Short mmCIF file of C-alpha atoms in Angstrom, two decimals:
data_model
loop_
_atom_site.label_atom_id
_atom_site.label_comp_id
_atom_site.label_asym_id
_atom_site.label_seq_id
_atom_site.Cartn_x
_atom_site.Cartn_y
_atom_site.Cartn_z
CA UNK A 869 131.56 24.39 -33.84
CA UNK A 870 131.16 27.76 -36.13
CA UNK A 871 130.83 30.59 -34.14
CA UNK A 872 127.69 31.55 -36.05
CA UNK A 873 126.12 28.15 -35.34
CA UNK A 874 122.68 28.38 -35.11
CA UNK A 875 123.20 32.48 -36.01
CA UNK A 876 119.99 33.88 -37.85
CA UNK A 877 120.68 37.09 -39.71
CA UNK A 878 117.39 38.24 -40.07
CA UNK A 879 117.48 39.21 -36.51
CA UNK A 880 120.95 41.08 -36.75
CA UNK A 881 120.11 44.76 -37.08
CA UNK A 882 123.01 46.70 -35.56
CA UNK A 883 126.90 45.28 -35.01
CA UNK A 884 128.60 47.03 -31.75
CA UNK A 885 132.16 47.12 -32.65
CA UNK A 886 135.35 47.79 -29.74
CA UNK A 887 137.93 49.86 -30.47
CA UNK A 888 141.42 49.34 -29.07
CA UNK A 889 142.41 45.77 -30.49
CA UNK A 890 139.27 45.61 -32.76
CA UNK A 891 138.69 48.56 -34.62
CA UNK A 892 142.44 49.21 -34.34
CA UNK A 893 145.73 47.41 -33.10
CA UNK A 894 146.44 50.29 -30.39
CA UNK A 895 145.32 52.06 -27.22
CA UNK A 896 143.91 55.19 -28.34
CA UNK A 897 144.75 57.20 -24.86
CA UNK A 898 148.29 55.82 -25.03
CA UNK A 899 148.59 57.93 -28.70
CA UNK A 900 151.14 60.31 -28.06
CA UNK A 901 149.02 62.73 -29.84
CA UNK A 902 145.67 63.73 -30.63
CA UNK A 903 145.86 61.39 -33.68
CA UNK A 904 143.69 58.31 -33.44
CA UNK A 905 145.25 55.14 -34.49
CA UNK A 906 144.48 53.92 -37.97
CA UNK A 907 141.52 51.90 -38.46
CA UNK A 908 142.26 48.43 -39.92
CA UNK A 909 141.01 47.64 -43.18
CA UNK A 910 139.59 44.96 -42.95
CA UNK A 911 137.45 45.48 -40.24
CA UNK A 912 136.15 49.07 -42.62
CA UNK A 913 135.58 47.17 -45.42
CA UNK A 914 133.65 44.64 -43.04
CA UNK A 915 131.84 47.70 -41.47
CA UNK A 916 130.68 48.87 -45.09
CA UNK A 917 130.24 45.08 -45.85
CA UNK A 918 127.34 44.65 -43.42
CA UNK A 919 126.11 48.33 -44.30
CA UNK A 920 125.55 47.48 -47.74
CA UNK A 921 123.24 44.52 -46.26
CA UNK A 922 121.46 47.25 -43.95
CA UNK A 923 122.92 46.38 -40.67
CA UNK A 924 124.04 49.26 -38.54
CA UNK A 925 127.88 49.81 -36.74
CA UNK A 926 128.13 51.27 -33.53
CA UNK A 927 130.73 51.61 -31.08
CA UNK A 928 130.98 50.48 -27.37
CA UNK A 929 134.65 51.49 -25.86
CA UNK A 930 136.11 51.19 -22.14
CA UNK A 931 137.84 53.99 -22.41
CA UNK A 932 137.88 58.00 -22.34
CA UNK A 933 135.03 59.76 -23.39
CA UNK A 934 137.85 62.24 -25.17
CA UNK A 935 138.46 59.34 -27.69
CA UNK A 936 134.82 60.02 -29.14
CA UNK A 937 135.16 63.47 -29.37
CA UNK A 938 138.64 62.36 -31.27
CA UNK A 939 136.77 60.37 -33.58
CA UNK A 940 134.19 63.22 -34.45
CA UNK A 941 137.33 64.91 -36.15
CA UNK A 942 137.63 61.99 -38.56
CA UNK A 943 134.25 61.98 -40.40
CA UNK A 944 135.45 59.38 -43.07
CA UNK A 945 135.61 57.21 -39.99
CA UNK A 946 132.86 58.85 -37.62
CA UNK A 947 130.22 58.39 -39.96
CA UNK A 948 130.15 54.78 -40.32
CA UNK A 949 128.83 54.41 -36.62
CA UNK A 950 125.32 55.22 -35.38
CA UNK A 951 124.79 55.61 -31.30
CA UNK A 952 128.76 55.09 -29.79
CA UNK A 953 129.19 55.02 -26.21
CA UNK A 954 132.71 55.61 -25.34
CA UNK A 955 133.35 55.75 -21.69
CA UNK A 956 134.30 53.81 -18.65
CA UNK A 957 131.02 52.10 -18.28
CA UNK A 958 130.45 48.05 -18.27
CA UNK A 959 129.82 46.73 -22.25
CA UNK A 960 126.60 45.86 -21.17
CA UNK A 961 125.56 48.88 -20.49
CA UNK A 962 126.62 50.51 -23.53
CA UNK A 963 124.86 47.89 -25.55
CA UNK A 964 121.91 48.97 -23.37
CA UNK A 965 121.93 52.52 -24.31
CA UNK A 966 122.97 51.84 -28.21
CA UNK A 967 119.76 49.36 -28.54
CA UNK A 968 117.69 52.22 -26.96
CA UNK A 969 119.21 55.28 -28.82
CA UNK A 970 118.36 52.92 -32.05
CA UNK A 971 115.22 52.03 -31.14
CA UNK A 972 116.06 48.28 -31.80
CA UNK A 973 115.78 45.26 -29.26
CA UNK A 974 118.95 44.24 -27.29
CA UNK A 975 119.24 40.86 -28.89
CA UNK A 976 119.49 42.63 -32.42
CA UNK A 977 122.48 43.21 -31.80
CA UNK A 978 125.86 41.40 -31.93
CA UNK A 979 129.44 42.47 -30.03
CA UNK A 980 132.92 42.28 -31.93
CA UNK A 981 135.23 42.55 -29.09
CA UNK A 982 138.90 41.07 -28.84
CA UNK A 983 138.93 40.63 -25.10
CA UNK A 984 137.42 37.63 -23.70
CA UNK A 985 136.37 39.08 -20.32
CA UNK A 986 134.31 41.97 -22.47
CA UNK A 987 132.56 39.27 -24.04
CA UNK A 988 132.29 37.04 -21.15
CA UNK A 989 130.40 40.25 -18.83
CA UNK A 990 127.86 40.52 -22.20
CA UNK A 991 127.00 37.12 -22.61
CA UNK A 992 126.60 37.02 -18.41
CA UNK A 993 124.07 39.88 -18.29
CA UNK A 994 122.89 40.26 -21.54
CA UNK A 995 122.45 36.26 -22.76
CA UNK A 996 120.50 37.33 -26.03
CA UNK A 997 123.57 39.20 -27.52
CA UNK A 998 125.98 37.24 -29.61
CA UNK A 999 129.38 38.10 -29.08
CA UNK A 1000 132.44 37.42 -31.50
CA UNK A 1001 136.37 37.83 -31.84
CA UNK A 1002 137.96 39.81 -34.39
CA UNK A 1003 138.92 37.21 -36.16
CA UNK A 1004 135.23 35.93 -35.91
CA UNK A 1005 133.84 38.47 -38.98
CA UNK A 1006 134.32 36.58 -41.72
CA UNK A 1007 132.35 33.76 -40.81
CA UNK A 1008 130.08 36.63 -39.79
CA UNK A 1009 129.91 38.14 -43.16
CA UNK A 1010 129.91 34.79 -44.56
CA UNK A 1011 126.12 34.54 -42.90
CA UNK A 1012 124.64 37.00 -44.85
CA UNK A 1013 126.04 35.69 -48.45
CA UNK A 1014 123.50 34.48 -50.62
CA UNK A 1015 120.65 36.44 -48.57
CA UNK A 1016 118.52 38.86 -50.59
CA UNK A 1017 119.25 42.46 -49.59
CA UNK A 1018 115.90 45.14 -50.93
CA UNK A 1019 116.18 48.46 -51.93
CA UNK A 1020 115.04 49.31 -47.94
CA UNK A 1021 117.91 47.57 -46.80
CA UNK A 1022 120.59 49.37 -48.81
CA UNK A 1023 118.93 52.91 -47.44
CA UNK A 1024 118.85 51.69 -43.82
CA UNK A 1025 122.01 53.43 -42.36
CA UNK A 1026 120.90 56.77 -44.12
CA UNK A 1027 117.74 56.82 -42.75
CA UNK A 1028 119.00 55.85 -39.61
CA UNK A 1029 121.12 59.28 -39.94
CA UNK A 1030 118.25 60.99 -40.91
CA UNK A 1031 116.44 59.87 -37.32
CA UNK A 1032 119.86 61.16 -35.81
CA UNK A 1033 119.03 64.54 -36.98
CA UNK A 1034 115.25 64.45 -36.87
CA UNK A 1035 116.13 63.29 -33.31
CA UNK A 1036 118.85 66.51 -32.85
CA UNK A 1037 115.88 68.71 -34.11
CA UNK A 1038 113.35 67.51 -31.66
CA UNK A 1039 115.51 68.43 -28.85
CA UNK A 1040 116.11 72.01 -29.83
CA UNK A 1041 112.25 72.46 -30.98
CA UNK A 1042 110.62 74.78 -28.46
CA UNK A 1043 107.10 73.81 -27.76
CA UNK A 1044 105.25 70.05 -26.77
CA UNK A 1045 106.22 66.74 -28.53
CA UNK A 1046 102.87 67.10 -30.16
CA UNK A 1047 103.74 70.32 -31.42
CA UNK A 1048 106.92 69.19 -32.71
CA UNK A 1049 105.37 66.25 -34.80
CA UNK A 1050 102.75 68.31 -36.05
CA UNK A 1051 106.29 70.53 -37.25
CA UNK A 1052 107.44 67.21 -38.46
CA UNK A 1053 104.56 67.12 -41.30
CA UNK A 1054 103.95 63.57 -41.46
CA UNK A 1055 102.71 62.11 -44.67
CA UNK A 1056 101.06 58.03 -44.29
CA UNK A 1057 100.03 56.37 -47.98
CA UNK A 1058 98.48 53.15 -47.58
CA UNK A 1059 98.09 50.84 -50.14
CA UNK A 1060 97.92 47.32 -51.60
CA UNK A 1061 101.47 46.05 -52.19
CA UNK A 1062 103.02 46.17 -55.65
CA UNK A 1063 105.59 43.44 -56.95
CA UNK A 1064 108.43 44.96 -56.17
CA UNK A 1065 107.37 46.02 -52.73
CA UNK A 1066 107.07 42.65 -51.79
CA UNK A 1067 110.57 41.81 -50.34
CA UNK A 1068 110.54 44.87 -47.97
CA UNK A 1069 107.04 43.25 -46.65
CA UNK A 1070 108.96 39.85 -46.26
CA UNK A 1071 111.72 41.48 -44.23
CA UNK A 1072 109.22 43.45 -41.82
CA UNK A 1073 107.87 40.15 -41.05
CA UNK A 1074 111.29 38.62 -40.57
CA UNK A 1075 113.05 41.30 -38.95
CA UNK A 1076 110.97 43.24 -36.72
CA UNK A 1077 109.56 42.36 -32.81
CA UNK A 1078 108.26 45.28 -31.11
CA UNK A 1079 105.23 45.84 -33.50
CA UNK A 1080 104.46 42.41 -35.07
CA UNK A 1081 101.36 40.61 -33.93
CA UNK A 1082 101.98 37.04 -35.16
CA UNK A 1083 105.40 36.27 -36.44
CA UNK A 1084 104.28 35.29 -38.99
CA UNK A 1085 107.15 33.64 -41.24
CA UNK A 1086 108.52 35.27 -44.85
CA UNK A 1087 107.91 32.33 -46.59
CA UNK A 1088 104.36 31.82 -45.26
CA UNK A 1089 103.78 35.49 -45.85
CA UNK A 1090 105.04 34.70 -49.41
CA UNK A 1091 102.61 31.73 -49.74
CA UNK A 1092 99.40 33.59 -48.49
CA UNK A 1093 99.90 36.53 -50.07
CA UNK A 1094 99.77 35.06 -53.62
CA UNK A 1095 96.80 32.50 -52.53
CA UNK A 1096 93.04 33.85 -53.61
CA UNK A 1097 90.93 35.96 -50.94
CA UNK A 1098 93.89 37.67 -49.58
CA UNK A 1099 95.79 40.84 -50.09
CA UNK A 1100 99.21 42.36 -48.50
CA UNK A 1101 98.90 45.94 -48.05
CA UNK A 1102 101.76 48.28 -47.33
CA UNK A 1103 102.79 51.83 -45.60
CA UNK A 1104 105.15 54.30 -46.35
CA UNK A 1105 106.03 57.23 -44.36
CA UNK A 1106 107.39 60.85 -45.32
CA UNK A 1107 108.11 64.05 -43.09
CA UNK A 1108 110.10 67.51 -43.83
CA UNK A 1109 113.52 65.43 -43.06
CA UNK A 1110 112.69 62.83 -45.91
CA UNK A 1111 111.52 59.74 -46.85
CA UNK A 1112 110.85 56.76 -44.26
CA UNK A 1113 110.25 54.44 -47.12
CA UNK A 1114 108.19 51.63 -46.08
CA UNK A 1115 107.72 51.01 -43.15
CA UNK A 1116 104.47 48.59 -42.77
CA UNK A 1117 103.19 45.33 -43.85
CA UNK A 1118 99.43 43.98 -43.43
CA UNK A 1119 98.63 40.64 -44.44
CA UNK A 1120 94.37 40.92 -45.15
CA UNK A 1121 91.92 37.74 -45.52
CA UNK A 1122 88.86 38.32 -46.87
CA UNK A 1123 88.13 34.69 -47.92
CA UNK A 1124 84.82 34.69 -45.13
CA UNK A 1125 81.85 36.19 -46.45
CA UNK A 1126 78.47 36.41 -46.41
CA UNK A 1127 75.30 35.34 -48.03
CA UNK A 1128 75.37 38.70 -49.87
CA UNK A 1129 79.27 38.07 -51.19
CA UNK A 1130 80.44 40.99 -49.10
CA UNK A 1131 83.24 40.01 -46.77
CA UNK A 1132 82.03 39.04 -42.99
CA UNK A 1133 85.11 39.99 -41.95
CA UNK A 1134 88.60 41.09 -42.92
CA UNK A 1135 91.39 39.44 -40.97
CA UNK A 1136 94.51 40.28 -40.40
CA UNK A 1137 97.25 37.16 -40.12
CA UNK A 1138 100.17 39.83 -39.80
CA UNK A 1139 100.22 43.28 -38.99
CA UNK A 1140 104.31 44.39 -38.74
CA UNK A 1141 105.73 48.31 -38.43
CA UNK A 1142 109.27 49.43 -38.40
CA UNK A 1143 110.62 50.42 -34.69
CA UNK A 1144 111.71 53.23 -36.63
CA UNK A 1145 108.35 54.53 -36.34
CA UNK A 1146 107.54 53.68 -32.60
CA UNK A 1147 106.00 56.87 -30.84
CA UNK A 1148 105.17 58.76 -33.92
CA UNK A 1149 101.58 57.68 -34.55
CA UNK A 1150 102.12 55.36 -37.26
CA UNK A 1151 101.60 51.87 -36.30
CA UNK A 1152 97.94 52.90 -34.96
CA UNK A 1153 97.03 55.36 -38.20
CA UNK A 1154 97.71 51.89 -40.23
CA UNK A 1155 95.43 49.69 -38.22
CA UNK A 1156 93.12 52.27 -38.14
CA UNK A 1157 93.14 52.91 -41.81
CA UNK A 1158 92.74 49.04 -42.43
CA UNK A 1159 89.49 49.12 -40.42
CA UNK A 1160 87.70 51.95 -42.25
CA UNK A 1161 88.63 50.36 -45.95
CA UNK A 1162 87.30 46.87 -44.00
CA UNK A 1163 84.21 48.57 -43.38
CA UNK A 1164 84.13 50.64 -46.88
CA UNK A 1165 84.53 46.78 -48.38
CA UNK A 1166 81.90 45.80 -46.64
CA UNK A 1167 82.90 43.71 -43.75
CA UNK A 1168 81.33 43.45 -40.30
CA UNK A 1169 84.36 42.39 -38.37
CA UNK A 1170 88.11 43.19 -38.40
CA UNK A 1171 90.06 40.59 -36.58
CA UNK A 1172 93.96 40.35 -35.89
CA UNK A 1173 95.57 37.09 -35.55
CA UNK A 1174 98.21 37.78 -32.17
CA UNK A 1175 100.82 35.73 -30.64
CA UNK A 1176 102.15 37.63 -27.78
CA UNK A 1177 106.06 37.65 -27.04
CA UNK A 1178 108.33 39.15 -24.97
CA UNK A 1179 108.89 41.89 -27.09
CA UNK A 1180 105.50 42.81 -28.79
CA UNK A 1181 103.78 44.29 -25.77
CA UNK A 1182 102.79 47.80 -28.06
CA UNK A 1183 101.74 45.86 -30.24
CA UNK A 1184 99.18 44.26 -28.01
CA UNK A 1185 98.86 47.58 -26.48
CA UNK A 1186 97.71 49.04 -29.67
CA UNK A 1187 95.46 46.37 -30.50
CA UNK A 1188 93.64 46.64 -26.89
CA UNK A 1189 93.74 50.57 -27.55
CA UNK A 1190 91.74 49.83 -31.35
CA UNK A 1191 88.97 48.19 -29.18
CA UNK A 1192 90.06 44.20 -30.21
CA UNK A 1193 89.14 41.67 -28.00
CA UNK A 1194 89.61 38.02 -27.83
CA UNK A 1195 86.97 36.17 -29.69
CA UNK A 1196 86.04 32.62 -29.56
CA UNK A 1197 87.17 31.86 -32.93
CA UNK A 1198 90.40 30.16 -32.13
CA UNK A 1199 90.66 29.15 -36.21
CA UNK A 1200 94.25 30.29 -36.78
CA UNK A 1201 94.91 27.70 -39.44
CA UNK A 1202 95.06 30.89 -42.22
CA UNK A 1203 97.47 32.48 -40.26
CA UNK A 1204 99.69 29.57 -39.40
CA UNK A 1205 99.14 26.82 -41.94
CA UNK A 1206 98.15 24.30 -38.77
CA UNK A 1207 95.82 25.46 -36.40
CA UNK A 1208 96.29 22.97 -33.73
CA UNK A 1209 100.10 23.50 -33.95
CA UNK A 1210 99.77 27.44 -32.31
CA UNK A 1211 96.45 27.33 -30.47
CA UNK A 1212 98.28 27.45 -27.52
CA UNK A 1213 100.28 30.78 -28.38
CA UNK A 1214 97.85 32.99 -30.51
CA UNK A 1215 94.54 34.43 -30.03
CA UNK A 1216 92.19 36.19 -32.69
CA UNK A 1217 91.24 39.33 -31.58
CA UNK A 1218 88.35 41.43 -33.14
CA UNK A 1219 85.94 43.90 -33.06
CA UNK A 1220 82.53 45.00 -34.96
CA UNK A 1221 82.97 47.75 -37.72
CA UNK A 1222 79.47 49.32 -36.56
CA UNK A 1223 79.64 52.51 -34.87
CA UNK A 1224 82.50 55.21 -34.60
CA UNK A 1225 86.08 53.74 -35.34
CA UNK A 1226 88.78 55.47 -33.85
CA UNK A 1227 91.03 58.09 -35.49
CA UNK A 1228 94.14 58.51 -36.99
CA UNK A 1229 96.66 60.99 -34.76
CA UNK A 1230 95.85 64.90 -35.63
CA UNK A 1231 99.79 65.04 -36.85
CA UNK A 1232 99.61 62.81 -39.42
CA UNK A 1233 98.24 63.32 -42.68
CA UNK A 1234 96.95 59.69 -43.87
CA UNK A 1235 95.55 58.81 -47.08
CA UNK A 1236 95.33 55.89 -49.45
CA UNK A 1237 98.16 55.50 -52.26
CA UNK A 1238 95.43 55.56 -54.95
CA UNK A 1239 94.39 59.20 -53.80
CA UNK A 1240 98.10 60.23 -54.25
CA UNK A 1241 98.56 58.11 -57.43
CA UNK A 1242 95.16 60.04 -59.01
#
């Protein structure tokens, strides 16, 4: 059987790499000297390989802490890895710490390791994590041939560097986090999707967990989006450190409407963020924004179309936060293509559009993309 059987590399966002025997054929705290052993190739070229394709490298080493601080003297080498955890600590815990320094899910991420018992103690405590052998990569890179890769993708290590120092910056900043975002000068344009923002809204859908309320799949996505009455709207995100890019995706209906051709409601089939943008504000500035142009359109209800996981509890959060409630319209057929088929696992929330909505965080400056276009 191939070792990436049943793999899906949509949900692959960050490969956790070993170092002696994987990264390279030695012991590093065996070295004679202060000199690292030399990388292999192969597994560098695989490293940029997967980079190109937007998935992250990190590092998870039994070994000395010292052999980090080794590696920060080799930046060719150092800066292909985001998050490393070098010390004596079990694999699984590193993989722990690198998902949450990341800001990713533990199952996004899969272990190269050459020892058996390394990958043995993952799979035992960690059963979501796919772990491979060296040798495994190429059948690893093999999984992502033929997938298309967006302009987001190919910038997804940099701005993953650019949270690392963002990140750095917030923990020298002397005052309250609120303070420090305010610092941050956060910049939210909203607006309806063009063509060639399209792919980046089919990859939110596919690749993201913590703040996606349906699951809503790519090629559905695809399908509704081009279909009369609805509309995919999109986010993108600036501050003083750069450019987020985009970082949202909202799927609208606004095929109901009433005797006065106004729409009754606008629904929402898929609302998905980047983690990248948990705890700044962002998620709940786009729903927000979504409800006031509902209401500026005309519309009497905004509804959200939510199948509750595991792993999307802000995103139910937020939606309980916006004032959404369960309704008793359990169509979900526009959402799902079958309605009896998911009855069971998603709920439409809504709310009326009457009466004060609530507001966007004071830290970040929101405003439509045709404002900024003008």
């Amino acid at each position: 059987m191939s070792v990436t059987e049943g793999f899906d590399p949509d949900g692959v966002k960050c490969v956790v790499w070993d170092l002696d025997g994987t990264l390279w054929d030695e012991i590093a705290v065996e070295s004679a000297t202060d000199d690292l052993p030399t990388p292999r190739p192969a597994a560098l070229a695989a490293i940029d390989a997967l980079a190109a394709r937007g998935v992250l490298s990190s590092i998870a080493s039994r070994s000395a802490p010292s052999v980090l601080d080794r590696l920060d003297a080799v930046p060719e080498v150092r800066a292909r890895f985001l998050a490393p955890q070098v010390s004596w600590q079990d694999k699984s815990e590193s993989l722990r710490r690198i998902a949450k320094d990341l800001g990713i899910a533990v199952d996004a991420l899969v272990l190269v390791d050459d020892s058996p018992y390394e990958r043995a103690e993952v799979e035992a405590l960690l059963p979501g994590v796919r772990t491979l052998a060296p040798q495994d990569v190429p059948a690893l890179l093999a999984a992502f041939e033929g997938r298309e890769v967006t302009a987001e993708s190919r910038e997804r290590v940099r701005r993953y560097r650019t949270e690392e120092t963002r990140k750095a910056e917030g923990e020298r900043f002397e005052g309250s986090r609120e303070e420090f975002l305010r610092w941050c000068d956060m910049r939210l344009t909203i607006g309806a999707a063009t063509a060639d923002e399209i792919p980046r809204a089919l990859e939110l859908a596919a690749r993201t967990h913590r703040l996606n309320s349906s699951g809503l799949t790519p090629d559905r996505l695809r399908e509704l989006a081009s279909s009369d009455g609805h509309e995919l709207y999109t986010a993108r995100m600036t501050d003083r450190f750069g450019e987020y890019g985009i970082i949202g995706a909202a799927l609208v209906d606004r095929t109901h409407r009433t005797d006065r051709g106004t729409p009754a409601a606008w629904s929402v089939p898929l609302l998905a963020l980047s983690c990248r943008v948990a705890g700044r504000g962002a998620a709940a500035a786009f729903l927000f924004r979504l409800m006031e142009r509902a209401r500026e359109a005309g519309a009497e209800e905004f509804r959200v179309t939510l199948r509750p996981t595991d792993a999307n509890l802000e995103m139910r959060i937020l939606l309980r936060q916006a004032g959404l409630r369960r309704t008793d319209d359990t169509d979900t057929e526009t959402a799902t293509g079958t309605a009896a088929a998911t009855a069971a696992d998603s709920a439409v929330l809504g709310r009326t559009l009457q009466g004060d909505l609530p507001g966007s965080p004071a830290w970040l400056h929101v405003s439509d993309r045709e404002e900024t276009e003008a």
